[in-house]
mmCIF file of C-alpha atoms in Angstrom:
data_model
loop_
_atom_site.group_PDB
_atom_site.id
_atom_site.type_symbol
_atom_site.label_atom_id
_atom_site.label_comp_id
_atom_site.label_asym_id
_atom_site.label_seq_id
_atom_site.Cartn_x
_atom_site.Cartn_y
_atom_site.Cartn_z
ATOM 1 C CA UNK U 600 12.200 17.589 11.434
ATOM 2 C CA UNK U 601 8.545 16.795 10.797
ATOM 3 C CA UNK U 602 6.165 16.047 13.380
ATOM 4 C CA UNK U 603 6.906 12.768 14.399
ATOM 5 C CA UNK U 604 3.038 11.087 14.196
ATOM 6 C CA UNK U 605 3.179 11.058 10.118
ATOM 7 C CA UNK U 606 6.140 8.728 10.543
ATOM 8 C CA UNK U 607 3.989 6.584 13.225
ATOM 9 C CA UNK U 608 1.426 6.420 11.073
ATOM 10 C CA UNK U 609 3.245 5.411 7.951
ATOM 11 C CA UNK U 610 5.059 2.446 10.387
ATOM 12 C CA UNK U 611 1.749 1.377 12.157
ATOM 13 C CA UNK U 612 -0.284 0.838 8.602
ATOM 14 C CA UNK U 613 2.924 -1.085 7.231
ATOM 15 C CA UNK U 614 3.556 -2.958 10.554
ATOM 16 C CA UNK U 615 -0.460 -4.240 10.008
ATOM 17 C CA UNK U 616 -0.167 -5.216 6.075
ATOM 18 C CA UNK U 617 3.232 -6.961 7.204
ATOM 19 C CA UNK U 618 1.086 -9.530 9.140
ATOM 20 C CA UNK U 619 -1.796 -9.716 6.478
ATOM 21 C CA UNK U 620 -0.388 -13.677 6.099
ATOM 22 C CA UNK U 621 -1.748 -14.384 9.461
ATOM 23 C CA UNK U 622 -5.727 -13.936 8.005
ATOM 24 C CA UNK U 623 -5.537 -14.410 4.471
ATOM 25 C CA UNK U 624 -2.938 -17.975 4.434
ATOM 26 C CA UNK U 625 -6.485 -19.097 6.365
ATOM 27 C CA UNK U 626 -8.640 -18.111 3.461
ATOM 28 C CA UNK U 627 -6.608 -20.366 1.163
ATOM 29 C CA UNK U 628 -9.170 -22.589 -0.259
ATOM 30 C CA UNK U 629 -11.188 -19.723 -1.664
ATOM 31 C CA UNK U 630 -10.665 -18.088 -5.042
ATOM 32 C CA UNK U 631 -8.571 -14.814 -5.343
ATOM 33 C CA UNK U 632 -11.348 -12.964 -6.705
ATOM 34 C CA UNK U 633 -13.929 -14.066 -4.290
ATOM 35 C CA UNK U 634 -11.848 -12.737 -1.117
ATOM 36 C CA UNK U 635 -11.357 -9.583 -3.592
ATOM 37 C CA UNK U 636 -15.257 -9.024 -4.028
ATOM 38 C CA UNK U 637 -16.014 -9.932 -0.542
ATOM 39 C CA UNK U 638 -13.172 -7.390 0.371
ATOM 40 C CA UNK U 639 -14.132 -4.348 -1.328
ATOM 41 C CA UNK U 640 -18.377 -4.824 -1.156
ATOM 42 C CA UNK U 641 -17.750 -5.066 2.921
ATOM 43 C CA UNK U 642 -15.140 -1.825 3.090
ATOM 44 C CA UNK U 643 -17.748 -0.068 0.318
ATOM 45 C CA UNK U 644 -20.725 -0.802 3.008
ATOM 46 C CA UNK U 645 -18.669 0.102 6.395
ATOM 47 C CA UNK U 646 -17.426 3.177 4.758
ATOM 48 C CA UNK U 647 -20.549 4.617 2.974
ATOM 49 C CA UNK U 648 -22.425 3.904 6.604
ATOM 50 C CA UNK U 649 -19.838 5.977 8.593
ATOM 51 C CA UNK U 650 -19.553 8.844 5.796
ATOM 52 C CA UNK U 651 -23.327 9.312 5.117
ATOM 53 C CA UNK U 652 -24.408 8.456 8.972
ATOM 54 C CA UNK U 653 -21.936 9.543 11.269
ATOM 55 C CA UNK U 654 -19.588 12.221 8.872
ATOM 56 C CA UNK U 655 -23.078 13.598 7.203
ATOM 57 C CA UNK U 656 -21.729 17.548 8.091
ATOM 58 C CA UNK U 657 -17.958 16.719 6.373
ATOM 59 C CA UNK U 658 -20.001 15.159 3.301
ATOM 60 C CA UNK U 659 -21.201 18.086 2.962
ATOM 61 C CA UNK U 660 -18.669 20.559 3.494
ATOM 62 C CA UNK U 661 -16.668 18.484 0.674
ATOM 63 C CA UNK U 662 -19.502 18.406 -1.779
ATOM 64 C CA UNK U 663 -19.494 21.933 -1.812
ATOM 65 C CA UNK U 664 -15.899 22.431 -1.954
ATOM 66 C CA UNK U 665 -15.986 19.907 -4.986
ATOM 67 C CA UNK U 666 -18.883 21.695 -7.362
ATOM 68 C CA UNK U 667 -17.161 25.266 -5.847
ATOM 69 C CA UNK U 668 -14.081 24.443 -8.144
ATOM 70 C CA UNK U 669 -12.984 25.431 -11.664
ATOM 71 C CA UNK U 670 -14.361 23.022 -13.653
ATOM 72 C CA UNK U 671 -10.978 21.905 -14.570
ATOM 73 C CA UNK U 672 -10.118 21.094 -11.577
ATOM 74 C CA UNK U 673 -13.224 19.224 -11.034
ATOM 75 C CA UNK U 674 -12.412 17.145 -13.887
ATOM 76 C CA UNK U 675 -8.660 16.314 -12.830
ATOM 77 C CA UNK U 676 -10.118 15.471 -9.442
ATOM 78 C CA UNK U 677 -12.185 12.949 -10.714
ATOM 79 C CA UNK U 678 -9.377 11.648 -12.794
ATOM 80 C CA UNK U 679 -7.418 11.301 -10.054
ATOM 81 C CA UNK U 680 -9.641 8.902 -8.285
ATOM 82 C CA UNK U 681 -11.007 7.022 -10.869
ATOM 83 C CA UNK U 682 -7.362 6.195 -11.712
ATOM 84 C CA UNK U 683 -6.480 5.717 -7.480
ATOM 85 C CA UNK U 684 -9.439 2.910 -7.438
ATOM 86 C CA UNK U 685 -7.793 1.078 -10.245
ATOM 87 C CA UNK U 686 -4.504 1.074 -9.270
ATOM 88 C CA UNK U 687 -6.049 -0.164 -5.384
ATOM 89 C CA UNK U 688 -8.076 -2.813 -7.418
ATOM 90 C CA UNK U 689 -5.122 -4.156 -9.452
ATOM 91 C CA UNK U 690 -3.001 -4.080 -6.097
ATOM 92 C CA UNK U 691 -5.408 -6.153 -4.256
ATOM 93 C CA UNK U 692 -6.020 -8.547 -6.499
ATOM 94 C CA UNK U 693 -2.258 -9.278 -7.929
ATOM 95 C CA UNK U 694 -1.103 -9.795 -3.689
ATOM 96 C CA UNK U 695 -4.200 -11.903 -2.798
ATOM 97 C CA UNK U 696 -3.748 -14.024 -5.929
ATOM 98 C CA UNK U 697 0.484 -13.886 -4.924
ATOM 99 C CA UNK U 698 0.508 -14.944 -1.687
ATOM 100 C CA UNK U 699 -2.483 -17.934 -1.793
ATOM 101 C CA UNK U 700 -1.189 -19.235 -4.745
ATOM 102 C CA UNK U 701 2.268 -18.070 -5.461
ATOM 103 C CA UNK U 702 4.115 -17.712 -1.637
ATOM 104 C CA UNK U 703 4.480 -15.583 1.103
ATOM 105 C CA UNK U 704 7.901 -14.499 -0.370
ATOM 106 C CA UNK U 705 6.870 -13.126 -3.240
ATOM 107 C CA UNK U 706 4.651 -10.600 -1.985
ATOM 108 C CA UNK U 707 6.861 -9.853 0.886
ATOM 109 C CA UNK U 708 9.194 -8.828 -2.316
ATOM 110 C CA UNK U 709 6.838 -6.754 -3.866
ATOM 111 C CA UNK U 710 6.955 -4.090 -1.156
ATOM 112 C CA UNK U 711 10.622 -3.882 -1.215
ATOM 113 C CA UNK U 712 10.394 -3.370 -5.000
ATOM 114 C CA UNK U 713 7.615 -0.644 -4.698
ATOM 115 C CA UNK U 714 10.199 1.634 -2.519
ATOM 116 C CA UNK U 715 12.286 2.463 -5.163
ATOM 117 C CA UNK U 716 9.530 2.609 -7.815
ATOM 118 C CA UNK U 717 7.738 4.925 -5.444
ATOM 119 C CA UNK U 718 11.266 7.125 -5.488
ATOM 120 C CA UNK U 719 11.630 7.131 -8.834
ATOM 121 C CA UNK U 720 8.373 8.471 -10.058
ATOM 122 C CA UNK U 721 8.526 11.122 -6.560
ATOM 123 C CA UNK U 722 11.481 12.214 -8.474
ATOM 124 C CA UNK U 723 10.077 12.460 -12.072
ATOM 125 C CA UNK U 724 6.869 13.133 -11.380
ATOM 126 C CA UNK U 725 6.457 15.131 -8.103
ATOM 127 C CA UNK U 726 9.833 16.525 -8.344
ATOM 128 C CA UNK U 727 10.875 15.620 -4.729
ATOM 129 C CA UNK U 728 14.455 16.187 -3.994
ATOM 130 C CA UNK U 729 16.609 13.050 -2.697
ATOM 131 C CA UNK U 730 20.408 13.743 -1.267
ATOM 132 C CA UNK U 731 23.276 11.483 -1.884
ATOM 133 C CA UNK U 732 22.508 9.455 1.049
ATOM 134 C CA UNK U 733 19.458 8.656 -0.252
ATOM 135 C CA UNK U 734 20.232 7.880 -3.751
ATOM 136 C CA UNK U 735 22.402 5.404 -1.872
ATOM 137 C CA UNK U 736 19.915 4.005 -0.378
ATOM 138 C CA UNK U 737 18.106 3.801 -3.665
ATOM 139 C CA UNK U 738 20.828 1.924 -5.114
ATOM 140 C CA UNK U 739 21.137 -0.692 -2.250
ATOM 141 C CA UNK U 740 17.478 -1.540 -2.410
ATOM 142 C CA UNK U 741 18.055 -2.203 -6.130
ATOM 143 C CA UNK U 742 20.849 -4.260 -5.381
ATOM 144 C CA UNK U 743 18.941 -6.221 -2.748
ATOM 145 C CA UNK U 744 16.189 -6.707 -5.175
ATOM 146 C CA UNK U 745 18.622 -8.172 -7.580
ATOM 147 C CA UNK U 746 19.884 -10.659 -5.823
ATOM 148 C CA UNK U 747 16.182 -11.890 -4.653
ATOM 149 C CA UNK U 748 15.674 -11.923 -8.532
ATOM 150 C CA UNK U 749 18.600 -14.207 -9.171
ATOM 151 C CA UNK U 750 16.887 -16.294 -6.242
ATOM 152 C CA UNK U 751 13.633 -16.747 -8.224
ATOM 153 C CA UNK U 752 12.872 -14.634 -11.423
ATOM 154 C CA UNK U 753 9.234 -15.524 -11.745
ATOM 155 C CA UNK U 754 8.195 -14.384 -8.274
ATOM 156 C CA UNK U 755 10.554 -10.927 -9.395
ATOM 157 C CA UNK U 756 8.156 -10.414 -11.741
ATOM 158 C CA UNK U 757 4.727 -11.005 -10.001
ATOM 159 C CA UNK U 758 6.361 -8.736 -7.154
ATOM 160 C CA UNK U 759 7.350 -6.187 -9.868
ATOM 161 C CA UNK U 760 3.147 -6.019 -10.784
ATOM 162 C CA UNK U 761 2.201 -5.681 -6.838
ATOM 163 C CA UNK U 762 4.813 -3.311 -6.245
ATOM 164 C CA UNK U 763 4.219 -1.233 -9.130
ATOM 165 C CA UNK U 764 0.431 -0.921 -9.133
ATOM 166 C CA UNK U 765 1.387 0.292 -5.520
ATOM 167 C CA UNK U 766 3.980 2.755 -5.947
ATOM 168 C CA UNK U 767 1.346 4.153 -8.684
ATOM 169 C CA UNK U 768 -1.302 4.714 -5.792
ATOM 170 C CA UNK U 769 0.628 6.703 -3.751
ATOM 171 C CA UNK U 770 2.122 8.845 -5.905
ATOM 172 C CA UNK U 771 -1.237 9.545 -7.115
ATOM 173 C CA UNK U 772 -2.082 10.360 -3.597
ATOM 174 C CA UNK U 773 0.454 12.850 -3.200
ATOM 175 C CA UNK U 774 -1.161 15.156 -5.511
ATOM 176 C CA UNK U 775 -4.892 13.887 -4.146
ATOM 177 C CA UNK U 776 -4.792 16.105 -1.383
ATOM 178 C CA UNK U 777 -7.766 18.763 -1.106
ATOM 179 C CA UNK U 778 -10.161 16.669 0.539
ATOM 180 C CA UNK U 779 -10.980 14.756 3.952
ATOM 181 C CA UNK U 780 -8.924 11.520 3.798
ATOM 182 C CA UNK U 781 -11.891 9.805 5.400
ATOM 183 C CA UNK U 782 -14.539 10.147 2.291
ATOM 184 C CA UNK U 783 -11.217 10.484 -0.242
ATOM 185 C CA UNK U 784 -10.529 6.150 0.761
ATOM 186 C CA UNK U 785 -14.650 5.625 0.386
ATOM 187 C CA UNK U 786 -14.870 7.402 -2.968
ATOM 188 C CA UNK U 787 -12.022 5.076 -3.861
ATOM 189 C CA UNK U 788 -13.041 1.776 -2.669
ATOM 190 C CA UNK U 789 -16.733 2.149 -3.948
ATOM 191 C CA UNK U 790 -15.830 3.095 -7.024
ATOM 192 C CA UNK U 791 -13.472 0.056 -6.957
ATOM 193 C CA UNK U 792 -16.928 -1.677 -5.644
ATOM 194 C CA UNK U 793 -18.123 -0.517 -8.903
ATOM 195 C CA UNK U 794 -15.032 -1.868 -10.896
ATOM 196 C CA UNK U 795 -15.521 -5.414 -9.771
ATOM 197 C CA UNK U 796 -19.392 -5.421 -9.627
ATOM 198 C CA UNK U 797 -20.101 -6.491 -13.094
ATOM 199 C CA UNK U 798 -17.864 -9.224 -13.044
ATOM 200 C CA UNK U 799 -19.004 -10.726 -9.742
ATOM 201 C CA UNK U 800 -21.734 -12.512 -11.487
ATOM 202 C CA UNK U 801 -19.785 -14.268 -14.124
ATOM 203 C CA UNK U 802 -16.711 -14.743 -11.623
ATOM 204 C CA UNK U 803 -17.903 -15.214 -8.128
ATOM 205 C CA UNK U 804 -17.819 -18.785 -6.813
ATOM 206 C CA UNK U 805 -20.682 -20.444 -4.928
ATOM 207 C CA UNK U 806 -21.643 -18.045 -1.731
ATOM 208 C CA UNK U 807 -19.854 -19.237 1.001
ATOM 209 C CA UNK U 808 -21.562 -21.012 3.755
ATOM 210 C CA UNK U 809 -18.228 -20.991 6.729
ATOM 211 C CA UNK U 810 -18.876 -18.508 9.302
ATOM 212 C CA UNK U 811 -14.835 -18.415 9.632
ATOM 213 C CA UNK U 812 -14.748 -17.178 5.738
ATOM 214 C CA UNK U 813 -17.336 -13.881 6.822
ATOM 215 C CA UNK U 814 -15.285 -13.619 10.238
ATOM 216 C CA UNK U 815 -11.623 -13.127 8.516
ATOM 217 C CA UNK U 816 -13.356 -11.049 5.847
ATOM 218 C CA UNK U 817 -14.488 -8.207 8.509
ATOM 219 C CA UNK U 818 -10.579 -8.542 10.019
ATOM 220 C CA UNK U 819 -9.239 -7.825 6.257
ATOM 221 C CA UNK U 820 -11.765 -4.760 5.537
ATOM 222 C CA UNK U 821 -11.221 -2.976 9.128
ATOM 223 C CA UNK U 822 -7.866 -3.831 10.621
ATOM 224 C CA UNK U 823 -6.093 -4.463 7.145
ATOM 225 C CA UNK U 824 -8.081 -1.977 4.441
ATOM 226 C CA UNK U 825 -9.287 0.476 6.370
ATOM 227 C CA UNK U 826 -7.303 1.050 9.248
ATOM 228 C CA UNK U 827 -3.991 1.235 7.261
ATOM 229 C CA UNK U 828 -5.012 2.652 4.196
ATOM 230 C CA UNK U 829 -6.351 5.773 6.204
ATOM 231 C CA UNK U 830 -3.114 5.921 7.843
ATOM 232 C CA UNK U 831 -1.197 5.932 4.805
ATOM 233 C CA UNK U 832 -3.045 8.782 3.286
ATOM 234 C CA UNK U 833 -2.294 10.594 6.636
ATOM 235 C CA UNK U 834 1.255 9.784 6.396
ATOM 236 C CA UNK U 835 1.228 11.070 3.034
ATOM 237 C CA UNK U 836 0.027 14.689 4.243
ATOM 238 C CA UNK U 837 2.730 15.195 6.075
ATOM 239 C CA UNK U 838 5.812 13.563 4.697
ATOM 240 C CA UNK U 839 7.197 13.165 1.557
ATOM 241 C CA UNK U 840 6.377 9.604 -0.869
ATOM 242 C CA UNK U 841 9.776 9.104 -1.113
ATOM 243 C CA UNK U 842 9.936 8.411 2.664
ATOM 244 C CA UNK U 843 6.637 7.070 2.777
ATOM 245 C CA UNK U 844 7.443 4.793 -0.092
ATOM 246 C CA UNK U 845 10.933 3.334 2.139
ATOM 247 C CA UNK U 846 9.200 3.586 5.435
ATOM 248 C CA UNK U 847 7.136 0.711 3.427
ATOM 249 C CA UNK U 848 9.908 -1.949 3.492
ATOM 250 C CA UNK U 849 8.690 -2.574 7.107
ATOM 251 C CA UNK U 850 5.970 -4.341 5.614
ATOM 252 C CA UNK U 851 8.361 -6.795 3.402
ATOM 253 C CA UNK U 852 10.688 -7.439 6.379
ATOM 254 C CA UNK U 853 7.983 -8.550 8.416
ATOM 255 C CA UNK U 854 6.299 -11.173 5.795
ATOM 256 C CA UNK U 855 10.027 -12.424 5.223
ATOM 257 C CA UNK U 856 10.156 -13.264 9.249
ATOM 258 C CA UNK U 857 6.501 -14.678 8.879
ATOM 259 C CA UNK U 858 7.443 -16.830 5.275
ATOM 260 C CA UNK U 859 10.197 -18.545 7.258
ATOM 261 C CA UNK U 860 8.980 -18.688 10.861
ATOM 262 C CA UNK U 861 5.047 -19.468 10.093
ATOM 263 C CA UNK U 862 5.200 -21.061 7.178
ATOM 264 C CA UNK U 863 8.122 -22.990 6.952
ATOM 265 C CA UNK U 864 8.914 -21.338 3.516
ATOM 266 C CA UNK U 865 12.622 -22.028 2.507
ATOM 267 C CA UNK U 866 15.045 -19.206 2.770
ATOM 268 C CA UNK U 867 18.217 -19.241 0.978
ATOM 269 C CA UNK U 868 21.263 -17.175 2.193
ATOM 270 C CA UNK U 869 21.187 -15.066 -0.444
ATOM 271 C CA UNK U 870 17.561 -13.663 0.323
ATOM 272 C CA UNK U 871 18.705 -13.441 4.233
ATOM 273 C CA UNK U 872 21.703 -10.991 3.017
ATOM 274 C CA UNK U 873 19.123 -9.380 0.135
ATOM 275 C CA UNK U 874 16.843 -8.785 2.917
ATOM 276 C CA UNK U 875 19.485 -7.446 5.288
ATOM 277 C CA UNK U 876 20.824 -4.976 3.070
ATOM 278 C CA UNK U 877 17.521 -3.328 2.199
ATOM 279 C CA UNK U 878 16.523 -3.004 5.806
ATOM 280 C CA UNK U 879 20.218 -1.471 5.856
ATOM 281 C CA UNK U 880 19.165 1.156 3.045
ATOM 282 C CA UNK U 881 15.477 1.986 5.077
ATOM 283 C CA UNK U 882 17.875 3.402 7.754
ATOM 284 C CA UNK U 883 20.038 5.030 5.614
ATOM 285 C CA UNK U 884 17.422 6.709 3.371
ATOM 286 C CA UNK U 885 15.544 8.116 6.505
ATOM 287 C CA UNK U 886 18.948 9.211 8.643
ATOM 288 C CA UNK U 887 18.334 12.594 8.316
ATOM 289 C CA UNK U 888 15.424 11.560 10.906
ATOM 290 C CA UNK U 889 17.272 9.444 12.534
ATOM 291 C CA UNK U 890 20.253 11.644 13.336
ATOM 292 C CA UNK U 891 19.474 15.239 11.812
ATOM 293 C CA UNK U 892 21.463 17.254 12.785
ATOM 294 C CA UNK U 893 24.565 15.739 11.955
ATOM 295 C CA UNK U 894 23.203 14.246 8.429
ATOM 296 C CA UNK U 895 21.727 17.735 7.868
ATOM 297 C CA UNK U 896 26.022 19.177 8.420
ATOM 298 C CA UNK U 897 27.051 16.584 6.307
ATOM 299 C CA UNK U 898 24.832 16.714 3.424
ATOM 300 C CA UNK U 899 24.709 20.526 2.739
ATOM 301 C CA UNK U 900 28.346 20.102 2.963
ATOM 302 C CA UNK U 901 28.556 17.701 -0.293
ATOM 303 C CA UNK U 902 25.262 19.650 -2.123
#
């Protein structure tokens, strides 16, 4: 069984995004993009402050490991992150523009559609093994995700974008491994910085003069960038995507309760039983954790 903290911190960063409603619903009258570039300048200027103030001697115990590589390698590493800022910058942007101006709902759906996009590439990609229990599971999410597309096709397909742009992220991170987690999430959120600076000129709306807009921006870069994205990445060193990727459907489960019980959002019975049967498949696809030593009997039995 691995060490049971990678699990915490996989459930403790999607616990925190499954609440994200609470401080962004507030931010409703702003633009998408300016919450974006308020987003990613603040994390860019918290993070470069701790790295090059506080983390100066792992700066530069990274730097050298960086220009000690292959040059090869050097080059695939900077692919790598280039590619992880996108993905992050196309993820934040699709949910902040989904839930102000689409619903709660739909991006609640997104993360149970990234699960079993996340799976799917760990298995082509990464080559991760899954058992028969969890190809079951696999199939179940599917299935729930189905019927929430029969519900409402359009918000399907906005979740589809969230949940994909996602599930590319942390595969990517899965093979991002050789370097402090800390300065791995700066590089990737100033360079993201970088991404949206050109267009904050052309895009930006007048600079906002609420001390409430400044207030919930700080929340979203610590408690709901920061915090949980370093998590994640620890998760990821110690636990498979696969699991990482279904331990995820926390987050959905929670902004379902939150789309009904906050904000009133209606909830048809076939979303209640969609929801219930992917929460259903999280348990199964993580038994072996659950119950190992009796899934681990069973399942070498049928491979």
């Amino acid at each position: 069984m691995k060490p049971l903290r990678y699990y915490l911190a996989a459930i403790i960063a999607f616990a925190i995004w499954g609440t994200f409603s609470l401080v962004l619903k507030p931010l409703h009258d702003y633009s998408s993009l300016d919450i974006l570039f308020y987003r990613v300048f603040s994390c860019a200027v918290i993070m470069s402050l701790i790295s090059v103030v506080l983390r100066r001697k792992k700066l530069k115990e990274n730097l050298d490991l960086f220009t000690s590589m292959p040059r090869k390698a050097r080059q695939q590493s900077i692919a790598l992150n280039v590619l992880s800022s996108v993905l992050l910058t196309a993820n934040w942007f699709s949910f902040i523009y989904v839930m102000n101006h689409i619903s709660v709902r739909a991006t609640s759906v997104a993360y149970l559609v990234c699960p079993i996009i996340t799976t799917i590439l760990a298995f082509f990609i990464l080559r991760e093994r899954l058992n028969k229990l969890q190809w079951l599971s696999v199939a179940l999410s599917a299935l729930g995700c189905i019927l929430l597309s029969y519900a409402d096709l359009i918000n399907m397909l906005y979740s589809s974008l969230i949940g994909l742009t996602y599930a590319g992220y942390l595969i990517v991170q899965s093979i991002n491994k050789n370097f402090d987690k800390f300065l791995v999430l700066t590089v990737h959120i100033v360079l993201s910085s970088l991404i949206l600076l050109p267009f904050f000129p052309a895009y930006s709306g007048a600079v906002p003069t609420e001390i409430r807009f400044y207030v919930f921006i700080e929340i979203i870069a610590v408690l709901y960038t920061i915090i949980p994205l370093l998590l994640n990445l620890y998760a990821l060193s110690g636990i498979a995507s696969s699991k990482v990727g279904m331990i995820l459907n926390i987050n959905p489960i929670i902004a379902f309760i939150l789309a009904g019980a906050v904000y009133h959002e209606k909830l048809e019975w076939v979303q209640i039983v969609a929801y219930s049967i992917i929460f259903s498949a999280v348990l199964i696809f993580n038994a072996e954790e659950i119950v190992p030593s009796k899934i681990k009997q069973s399942t070498s039995a049928t491979d």
